[in-house]
Amino acid sequence: MRPNAPALPNRPPLVPGTGSLAKGVTDDFEDENWQWFYNHPKSSEEQDERMRSPLGRSGNRVWFEGPKRGTPDTVKRIPLPAPGLEGSEHGLLIATLHAGVPGYASGKMMQDDLIFDMKRLLRGGMNVADSPSVVVRVYMPPFDQWENRSGPSFGFRTGCYTHTIITGENHPSRGEYGLEEYWPGMFICFENGDEKRHAEDGAYIRVRSGRSGGELMGPRIEQLGWWTLGIAFSPDGVVHYFASPGVDDLTAEDHITSQYPYGYRTEIFKTFFFNVCSQDDGKTWSTPWVIDDPKVYFVPKAKIAQQPESSRR
Amino acid sequence: MDLVPAEGENIMSYRSYSCVRNTFVAAVIISQAALLAQTAEAIGPFSVEARRRRARW
């Protein structure tokens, strides 16, 4: 990690959902023909360096399986478990059982990835100069439905780029100056009340990451049901994390923190994705997570087509 | 799949916007470069010797 960010600027945070909705960069899961093609066996490049093509993908080509960790074992359009956004009747269930290498139960926490194909929809990512942001609704089920394991259960994350010394372990240009990819986001973590260290079941949001790469404790999940999560990128390269119970639009009051994750000044918001984690023992399912209506926004500059007076001669 | 968001929302194609933005940025760069070339012509060649002479002034 070679930090390239200055001190955090003293500006109000950028609220996710600010500006215009990016047309077509969404999925409302209302199409009754919505389908997921698993294309098993799943990839597990992170564990055994095997990417098993073809990758899983949705019929609408908006989502694909994460090549590093593989497809969740359940990716299914379902009726909403509780009333959510107005006009929305369906969401996407994501859960997993065999989160690690196919055919091998590691007994360790593993995760699978569902990735939004922003690269295909936009022919690349979004420049932070356009103040992009992403907002999603996530359903937190009753605690008796959560996997009985303390630790991360669900991740809402983004793919970002900055220019610095490349640290990716298998990157061909590791150690050289270039485009470094990293994945800021938020994890929902469970506290298992069956364990002595926790008086009762509980959950909280953990933010990845602070300036040094360490994770930050976010708010506790005091209320289950629908939550609205959002991540925004301001032109100064700062990442802004927001969360709020319910499905209302995010406001400044829902701000958790603003950070330069890993000390990096973000340049490009490449895409967003979801992790689902399980203990990978071959018999215990993850918590069933339902997401709905992920949407991407940006702030267009009003006078973009107008040449500034000073450069006219 | 219907990807058209709810009525009343401010919707814009990022691809079209970024295309216009990039064209605009390119136009500004080209016009600034042209302006710089004109200025350079008016001032004369920026040789090392000329810069040294200017520094002595």
Short mmCIF file of C-alpha atoms in Angstrom, two decimals:
data_model
loop_
_atom_site.label_atom_id
_atom_site.label_comp_id
_atom_site.label_asym_id
_atom_site.label_seq_id
_atom_site.Cartn_x
_atom_site.Cartn_y
_atom_site.Cartn_z
CA MET A 1 0.00 0.00 0.00
CA ARG A 2 1.43 3.37 -1.02
CA PRO A 3 -0.97 6.09 0.23
CA ASN A 4 -1.55 8.87 -2.27
CA ALA A 5 -4.26 10.82 -0.45
CA PRO A 6 -3.92 14.17 1.31
CA ALA A 7 -5.56 14.94 4.68
CA LEU A 8 -9.34 14.53 4.67
CA PRO A 9 -10.93 17.74 3.40
CA ASN A 10 -13.28 19.57 5.70
CA ARG A 11 -16.34 19.47 3.44
CA PRO A 12 -19.84 18.13 3.98
CA PRO A 13 -20.17 14.50 2.84
CA LEU A 14 -21.67 13.65 -0.56
CA VAL A 15 -25.01 11.94 0.09
CA PRO A 16 -25.56 8.84 -2.10
CA GLY A 17 -28.45 9.48 -4.47
CA THR A 18 -27.38 13.09 -5.16
CA GLY A 19 -27.80 14.25 -8.77
CA SER A 20 -29.26 12.36 -11.70
CA LEU A 21 -30.11 8.70 -11.86
CA ALA A 22 -27.81 6.95 -14.34
CA LYS A 23 -30.19 5.56 -16.95
CA GLY A 24 -30.15 1.77 -17.25
CA VAL A 25 -27.56 1.27 -14.49
CA THR A 26 -29.98 -0.56 -12.22
CA ASP A 27 -32.04 -3.72 -11.84
CA ASP A 28 -35.49 -3.72 -10.25
CA PHE A 29 -35.96 -7.54 -10.39
CA GLU A 30 -39.57 -7.10 -11.54
CA ASP A 31 -39.15 -8.96 -14.84
CA GLU A 32 -40.78 -12.35 -14.35
CA ASN A 33 -38.28 -13.84 -16.79
CA TRP A 34 -35.35 -12.81 -14.57
CA GLN A 35 -33.02 -15.81 -14.44
CA TRP A 36 -29.65 -16.78 -13.07
CA PHE A 37 -27.46 -19.26 -14.95
CA TYR A 38 -25.18 -20.84 -12.32
CA ASN A 39 -22.75 -22.49 -14.73
CA HIS A 40 -21.38 -24.68 -11.93
CA PRO A 41 -18.78 -25.57 -10.84
CA LYS A 42 -18.12 -22.11 -9.45
CA SER A 43 -14.84 -20.21 -9.64
CA SER A 44 -12.49 -20.16 -6.65
CA GLU A 45 -9.49 -18.27 -8.00
CA GLU A 46 -8.74 -16.75 -4.61
CA GLN A 47 -8.45 -20.16 -2.97
CA ASP A 48 -6.96 -22.43 -5.64
CA GLU A 49 -6.24 -20.10 -8.59
CA ARG A 50 -8.95 -21.77 -10.65
CA MET A 51 -11.39 -19.65 -12.57
CA ARG A 52 -13.97 -22.04 -13.94
CA SER A 53 -15.47 -20.57 -17.09
CA PRO A 54 -18.09 -19.90 -18.15
CA LEU A 55 -18.96 -17.68 -15.22
CA GLY A 56 -22.47 -17.61 -13.79
CA ARG A 57 -24.55 -14.73 -15.11
CA SER A 58 -28.04 -13.29 -15.16
CA GLY A 59 -30.22 -13.62 -18.25
CA ASN A 60 -30.40 -9.82 -18.54
CA ARG A 61 -26.55 -9.69 -18.54
CA VAL A 62 -26.57 -7.16 -15.70
CA TRP A 63 -24.90 -9.45 -13.14
CA PHE A 64 -22.12 -12.02 -13.23
CA GLU A 65 -20.33 -14.41 -10.91
CA GLY A 66 -17.23 -13.13 -9.13
CA PRO A 67 -14.28 -14.97 -10.71
CA LYS A 68 -12.23 -14.76 -7.49
CA ARG A 69 -14.72 -16.48 -5.18
CA GLY A 70 -17.58 -17.84 -7.29
CA THR A 71 -21.33 -17.59 -7.49
CA PRO A 72 -23.59 -17.73 -4.43
CA ASP A 73 -25.42 -21.11 -4.42
CA THR A 74 -28.79 -19.35 -4.51
CA VAL A 75 -29.41 -16.34 -6.72
CA LYS A 76 -33.15 -16.10 -7.18
CA ARG A 77 -35.78 -13.47 -7.89
CA ILE A 78 -38.40 -13.69 -5.11
CA PRO A 79 -41.45 -11.75 -3.86
CA LEU A 80 -40.28 -9.21 -1.26
CA PRO A 81 -40.20 -10.74 2.26
CA ALA A 82 -41.83 -7.55 3.62
CA PRO A 83 -43.22 -4.41 1.96
CA GLY A 84 -40.28 -2.39 0.67
CA LEU A 85 -39.89 0.40 -1.83
CA GLU A 86 -43.17 1.73 -3.15
CA GLY A 87 -44.12 -0.09 -6.36
CA SER A 88 -41.57 -2.84 -5.84
CA GLU A 89 -42.83 -6.39 -5.50
CA HIS A 90 -39.74 -8.49 -6.12
CA GLY A 91 -36.16 -8.56 -5.00
CA LEU A 92 -33.14 -10.83 -5.34
CA LEU A 93 -32.37 -13.56 -2.80
CA ILE A 94 -28.68 -14.36 -2.42
CA ALA A 95 -27.46 -17.12 -0.10
CA THR A 96 -24.75 -19.74 -0.16
CA LEU A 97 -23.79 -23.13 1.22
CA HIS A 98 -20.52 -24.21 -0.42
CA ALA A 99 -18.75 -20.87 -0.42
CA GLY A 100 -15.22 -22.19 -0.93
CA VAL A 101 -13.63 -24.55 -3.44
CA PRO A 102 -16.24 -26.77 -5.19
CA GLY A 103 -16.38 -30.27 -3.73
CA TYR A 104 -14.31 -29.42 -0.66
CA ALA A 105 -15.69 -28.22 2.70
CA SER A 106 -12.99 -26.13 4.38
CA GLY A 107 -14.85 -25.43 7.62
CA LYS A 108 -13.53 -21.85 7.38
CA MET A 109 -15.43 -18.67 6.61
CA MET A 110 -15.61 -18.23 2.84
CA GLN A 111 -17.53 -15.85 0.61
CA ASP A 112 -19.16 -15.75 -2.82
CA ASP A 113 -19.64 -12.71 -5.04
CA LEU A 114 -22.41 -11.30 -7.21
CA ILE A 115 -21.04 -8.51 -9.39
CA PHE A 116 -22.96 -5.78 -11.19
CA ASP A 117 -21.65 -5.43 -14.75
CA MET A 118 -21.17 -1.68 -14.84
CA LYS A 119 -18.24 -2.09 -17.21
CA ARG A 120 -20.53 -3.49 -19.90
CA LEU A 121 -23.37 -1.05 -19.25
CA LEU A 122 -21.15 2.05 -19.26
CA ARG A 123 -18.16 0.80 -21.27
CA GLY A 124 -16.02 1.45 -18.21
CA GLY A 125 -16.38 2.92 -14.77
CA MET A 126 -17.39 6.39 -13.60
CA ASN A 127 -14.93 9.20 -12.96
CA VAL A 128 -15.17 10.56 -9.41
CA ALA A 129 -15.23 14.05 -11.00
CA ASP A 130 -18.90 13.19 -11.73
CA SER A 131 -19.66 12.51 -8.03
CA PRO A 132 -21.02 8.99 -8.63
CA SER A 133 -22.88 7.07 -5.94
CA VAL A 134 -24.75 3.79 -5.50
CA VAL A 135 -27.78 3.08 -3.31
CA VAL A 136 -29.36 -0.31 -2.53
CA ARG A 137 -32.09 -1.69 -0.28
CA VAL A 138 -31.12 -4.72 1.82
CA TYR A 139 -33.49 -6.87 3.88
CA MET A 140 -32.19 -7.99 7.29
CA PRO A 141 -34.16 -11.12 8.24
CA PRO A 142 -35.19 -12.00 11.82
CA PHE A 143 -32.16 -13.19 13.84
CA ASP A 144 -33.44 -16.79 14.02
CA GLN A 145 -32.84 -17.00 10.24
CA TRP A 146 -29.20 -15.86 10.42
CA GLU A 147 -26.37 -18.32 10.13
CA ASN A 148 -25.37 -19.12 13.71
CA ARG A 149 -21.86 -17.76 13.38
CA SER A 150 -20.34 -14.54 14.64
CA GLY A 151 -18.61 -12.52 11.96
CA PRO A 152 -19.21 -11.03 8.51
CA SER A 153 -22.35 -12.29 6.79
CA PHE A 154 -23.00 -9.89 3.92
CA GLY A 155 -20.98 -7.33 2.03
CA PHE A 156 -22.02 -4.35 -0.11
CA ARG A 157 -18.84 -3.29 -1.84
CA THR A 158 -17.45 -1.26 -4.70
CA GLY A 159 -14.57 -1.72 -7.12
CA CYS A 160 -12.30 1.34 -7.37
CA TYR A 161 -9.10 2.42 -9.08
CA THR A 162 -6.33 4.83 -8.15
CA HIS A 163 -2.80 5.43 -9.43
CA THR A 164 -0.14 4.20 -7.01
CA ILE A 165 2.26 1.28 -6.51
CA ILE A 166 0.38 -1.88 -7.47
CA THR A 167 0.03 -4.35 -4.58
CA GLY A 168 -2.22 -7.06 -6.10
CA GLU A 169 -0.61 -10.43 -5.26
CA ASN A 170 -0.97 -11.96 -8.72
CA HIS A 171 -0.85 -8.69 -10.65
CA PRO A 172 1.74 -8.84 -13.49
CA SER A 173 2.91 -5.30 -12.65
CA ARG A 174 3.06 -5.80 -8.88
CA GLY A 175 5.48 -3.34 -7.30
CA GLU A 176 5.32 -0.93 -10.24
CA TYR A 177 3.46 2.36 -10.47
CA GLY A 178 0.11 1.89 -12.17
CA LEU A 179 -3.60 1.37 -11.74
CA GLU A 180 -4.32 -0.16 -8.33
CA GLU A 181 -7.70 -1.82 -7.79
CA TYR A 182 -9.30 -2.01 -4.35
CA TRP A 183 -12.74 -2.68 -2.92
CA PRO A 184 -14.17 -0.32 -0.30
CA GLY A 185 -17.51 -1.27 1.19
CA MET A 186 -19.62 -2.22 4.17
CA PHE A 187 -20.05 -5.59 5.85
CA ILE A 188 -22.99 -6.67 7.98
CA CYS A 189 -21.62 -8.71 10.86
CA PHE A 190 -23.52 -11.04 13.19
CA GLU A 191 -23.00 -11.47 16.91
CA ASN A 192 -24.12 -14.94 17.90
CA GLY A 193 -26.00 -14.83 21.21
CA ASP A 194 -25.18 -18.52 21.79
CA GLU A 195 -21.58 -17.53 22.39
CA LYS A 196 -20.52 -16.45 25.89
CA ARG A 197 -19.05 -13.20 24.61
CA HIS A 198 -22.44 -12.00 23.33
CA ALA A 199 -25.41 -11.59 25.67
CA GLU A 200 -27.87 -11.91 22.80
CA ASP A 201 -28.04 -12.01 19.00
CA GLY A 202 -27.05 -8.74 17.42
CA ALA A 203 -25.55 -7.22 14.29
CA TYR A 204 -23.58 -4.20 13.22
CA ILE A 205 -22.08 -2.58 10.13
CA ARG A 206 -18.33 -2.63 9.59
CA VAL A 207 -16.73 -0.21 7.15
CA ARG A 208 -13.83 -1.10 4.88
CA SER A 209 -11.72 0.80 5.29
CA GLY A 210 -9.95 3.53 7.17
CA ARG A 211 -6.85 5.32 5.94
CA SER A 212 -4.47 2.62 7.15
CA GLY A 213 -6.60 -0.22 5.75
CA GLY A 214 -8.10 -1.09 9.13
CA GLU A 215 -11.84 -1.65 9.37
CA LEU A 216 -14.11 0.77 11.20
CA MET A 217 -17.04 -0.04 13.45
CA GLY A 218 -20.27 1.37 12.02
CA PRO A 219 -23.75 1.58 13.52
CA ARG A 220 -25.49 -1.32 15.23
CA ILE A 221 -28.48 -2.91 13.49
CA GLU A 222 -31.04 -2.09 16.16
CA GLN A 223 -33.98 -2.58 13.82
CA LEU A 224 -34.32 -5.52 11.41
CA GLY A 225 -36.20 -5.47 8.09
CA TRP A 226 -35.33 -3.18 5.20
CA TRP A 227 -32.27 -0.95 5.30
CA THR A 228 -30.94 1.53 2.76
CA LEU A 229 -27.18 1.44 2.18
CA GLY A 230 -25.25 3.90 0.06
CA ILE A 231 -21.68 4.69 -0.97
CA ALA A 232 -20.67 7.93 -2.70
CA PHE A 233 -17.44 9.17 -4.32
CA SER A 234 -16.71 12.89 -4.30
CA PRO A 235 -14.35 14.57 -6.79
CA ASP A 236 -11.65 14.87 -4.09
CA GLY A 237 -11.41 11.05 -4.09
CA VAL A 238 -13.12 10.61 -0.71
CA VAL A 239 -15.47 7.64 -0.18
CA HIS A 240 -18.63 8.39 1.84
CA TYR A 241 -20.49 5.59 3.63
CA PHE A 242 -24.18 5.84 4.55
CA ALA A 243 -26.81 3.53 6.07
CA SER A 244 -30.32 3.96 7.39
CA PRO A 245 -33.13 1.65 8.57
CA GLY A 246 -36.17 1.68 6.24
CA VAL A 247 -36.38 2.43 2.53
CA ASP A 248 -36.41 6.23 2.61
CA ASP A 249 -33.83 8.11 0.56
CA LEU A 250 -30.56 8.69 2.37
CA THR A 251 -29.92 12.05 3.98
CA ALA A 252 -26.93 13.74 5.62
CA GLU A 253 -28.12 12.33 8.96
CA ASP A 254 -27.45 8.78 7.73
CA HIS A 255 -23.72 9.47 7.30
CA ILE A 256 -21.45 6.85 8.92
CA THR A 257 -18.02 8.05 7.89
CA SER A 258 -15.96 9.51 5.02
CA GLN A 259 -12.56 8.00 4.32
CA TYR A 260 -9.65 7.61 1.98
CA PRO A 261 -9.65 3.77 2.18
CA TYR A 262 -6.06 2.45 2.42
CA GLY A 263 -4.91 6.06 2.11
CA TYR A 264 -5.93 6.02 -1.57
CA ARG A 265 -7.51 8.93 -3.36
CA THR A 266 -10.18 7.24 -5.49
CA GLU A 267 -10.14 8.10 -9.19
CA ILE A 268 -12.58 5.66 -10.80
CA PHE A 269 -15.69 3.96 -9.42
CA LYS A 270 -15.59 0.78 -11.49
CA THR A 271 -18.61 -1.15 -10.21
CA PHE A 272 -20.38 -2.51 -7.14
CA PHE A 273 -21.00 -6.03 -5.89
CA PHE A 274 -22.36 -8.13 -3.05
CA ASN A 275 -20.63 -10.78 -0.89
CA VAL A 276 -22.42 -13.52 0.98
CA CYS A 277 -20.42 -15.44 3.58
CA SER A 278 -20.82 -18.86 5.19
CA GLN A 279 -18.74 -21.19 7.40
CA ASP A 280 -18.29 -23.54 4.40
CA ASP A 281 -18.84 -26.74 6.40
CA GLY A 282 -20.89 -28.35 3.64
CA LYS A 283 -24.14 -28.34 5.64
CA THR A 284 -24.84 -24.86 7.03
CA TRP A 285 -26.48 -22.25 4.83
CA SER A 286 -25.55 -18.60 5.02
CA THR A 287 -28.04 -16.01 6.15
CA PRO A 288 -30.61 -15.45 3.35
CA TRP A 289 -30.03 -11.92 2.04
CA VAL A 290 -32.49 -10.03 -0.15
CA ILE A 291 -31.45 -6.96 -2.14
CA ASP A 292 -33.63 -4.64 -4.18
CA ASP A 293 -33.37 -1.76 -6.65
CA PRO A 294 -29.66 -0.94 -6.69
CA LYS A 295 -29.33 2.43 -8.42
CA VAL A 296 -26.39 4.53 -9.56
CA TYR A 297 -26.36 8.34 -9.57
CA PHE A 298 -24.02 11.10 -10.71
CA VAL A 299 -23.89 14.88 -10.69
CA PRO A 300 -23.72 16.27 -14.24
CA LYS A 301 -22.09 19.65 -14.66
CA ALA A 302 -24.75 21.99 -15.99
CA LYS A 303 -22.51 24.04 -18.29
CA ILE A 304 -20.45 21.20 -19.69
CA ALA A 305 -21.18 22.07 -23.32
CA GLN A 306 -20.32 25.72 -22.86
CA GLN A 307 -16.74 26.77 -23.45
CA PRO A 308 -15.44 29.07 -20.70
CA GLU A 309 -15.16 32.75 -21.70
CA SER A 310 -11.41 32.91 -20.87
CA SER A 311 -10.43 30.37 -23.52
CA ARG A 312 -12.32 32.03 -26.39
CA ARG A 313 -10.20 34.10 -28.73
CA MET B 1 -36.42 -6.12 -18.44
CA ASP B 2 -37.79 -2.69 -17.73
CA LEU B 3 -34.90 -0.57 -16.59
CA VAL B 4 -36.80 2.68 -16.80
CA PRO B 5 -36.94 4.15 -13.28
CA ALA B 6 -40.05 5.58 -11.66
CA GLU B 7 -41.64 8.65 -13.13
CA GLY B 8 -40.49 11.95 -11.74
CA GLU B 9 -36.91 10.88 -11.19
CA ASN B 10 -34.14 12.86 -12.79
CA ILE B 11 -32.71 10.37 -15.27
CA MET B 12 -29.74 10.81 -17.55
CA SER B 13 -27.59 8.50 -19.62
CA TYR B 14 -24.10 8.49 -18.10
CA ARG B 15 -22.64 7.14 -21.32
CA SER B 16 -24.01 10.05 -23.37
CA TYR B 17 -23.05 12.52 -20.65
CA SER B 18 -19.48 11.24 -20.31
CA CYS B 19 -19.14 11.20 -24.11
CA VAL B 20 -20.16 14.88 -24.25
CA ARG B 21 -17.91 15.63 -21.27
CA ASN B 22 -14.90 13.92 -22.83
CA THR B 23 -15.49 15.66 -26.16
CA PHE B 24 -15.69 18.97 -24.30
CA VAL B 25 -12.48 18.28 -22.37
CA ALA B 26 -10.72 17.29 -25.62
CA ALA B 27 -11.96 20.48 -27.31
CA VAL B 28 -10.67 22.60 -24.41
CA ILE B 29 -7.27 20.88 -24.51
CA ILE B 30 -6.99 21.35 -28.29
CA SER B 31 -8.01 25.02 -28.09
CA GLN B 32 -5.57 25.66 -25.21
CA ALA B 33 -2.81 23.94 -27.19
CA ALA B 34 -3.59 26.09 -30.22
CA LEU B 35 -3.55 29.19 -28.02
CA LEU B 36 -0.20 28.16 -26.54
CA ALA B 37 1.24 27.62 -30.01
CA GLN B 38 0.10 31.11 -31.08
CA THR B 39 1.62 32.64 -27.94
CA ALA B 40 4.87 30.77 -28.53
CA GLU B 41 5.01 32.08 -32.07
CA ALA B 42 4.51 35.63 -30.86
CA ILE B 43 7.20 35.37 -28.17
CA GLY B 44 9.66 33.43 -30.30
CA PRO B 45 11.42 30.10 -29.86
CA PHE B 46 11.81 28.81 -26.30
CA SER B 47 15.39 27.68 -26.69
CA VAL B 48 17.56 27.02 -23.64
CA GLU B 49 19.68 30.01 -24.62
CA ALA B 50 16.61 32.25 -24.89
CA ARG B 51 15.44 31.08 -21.45
CA ARG B 52 18.89 31.84 -19.99
CA ARG B 53 18.78 35.33 -21.54
CA ARG B 54 15.31 35.85 -20.09
CA ALA B 55 16.56 34.65 -16.69
CA ARG B 56 19.36 37.23 -16.79
CA TRP B 57 16.84 39.98 -17.33
#
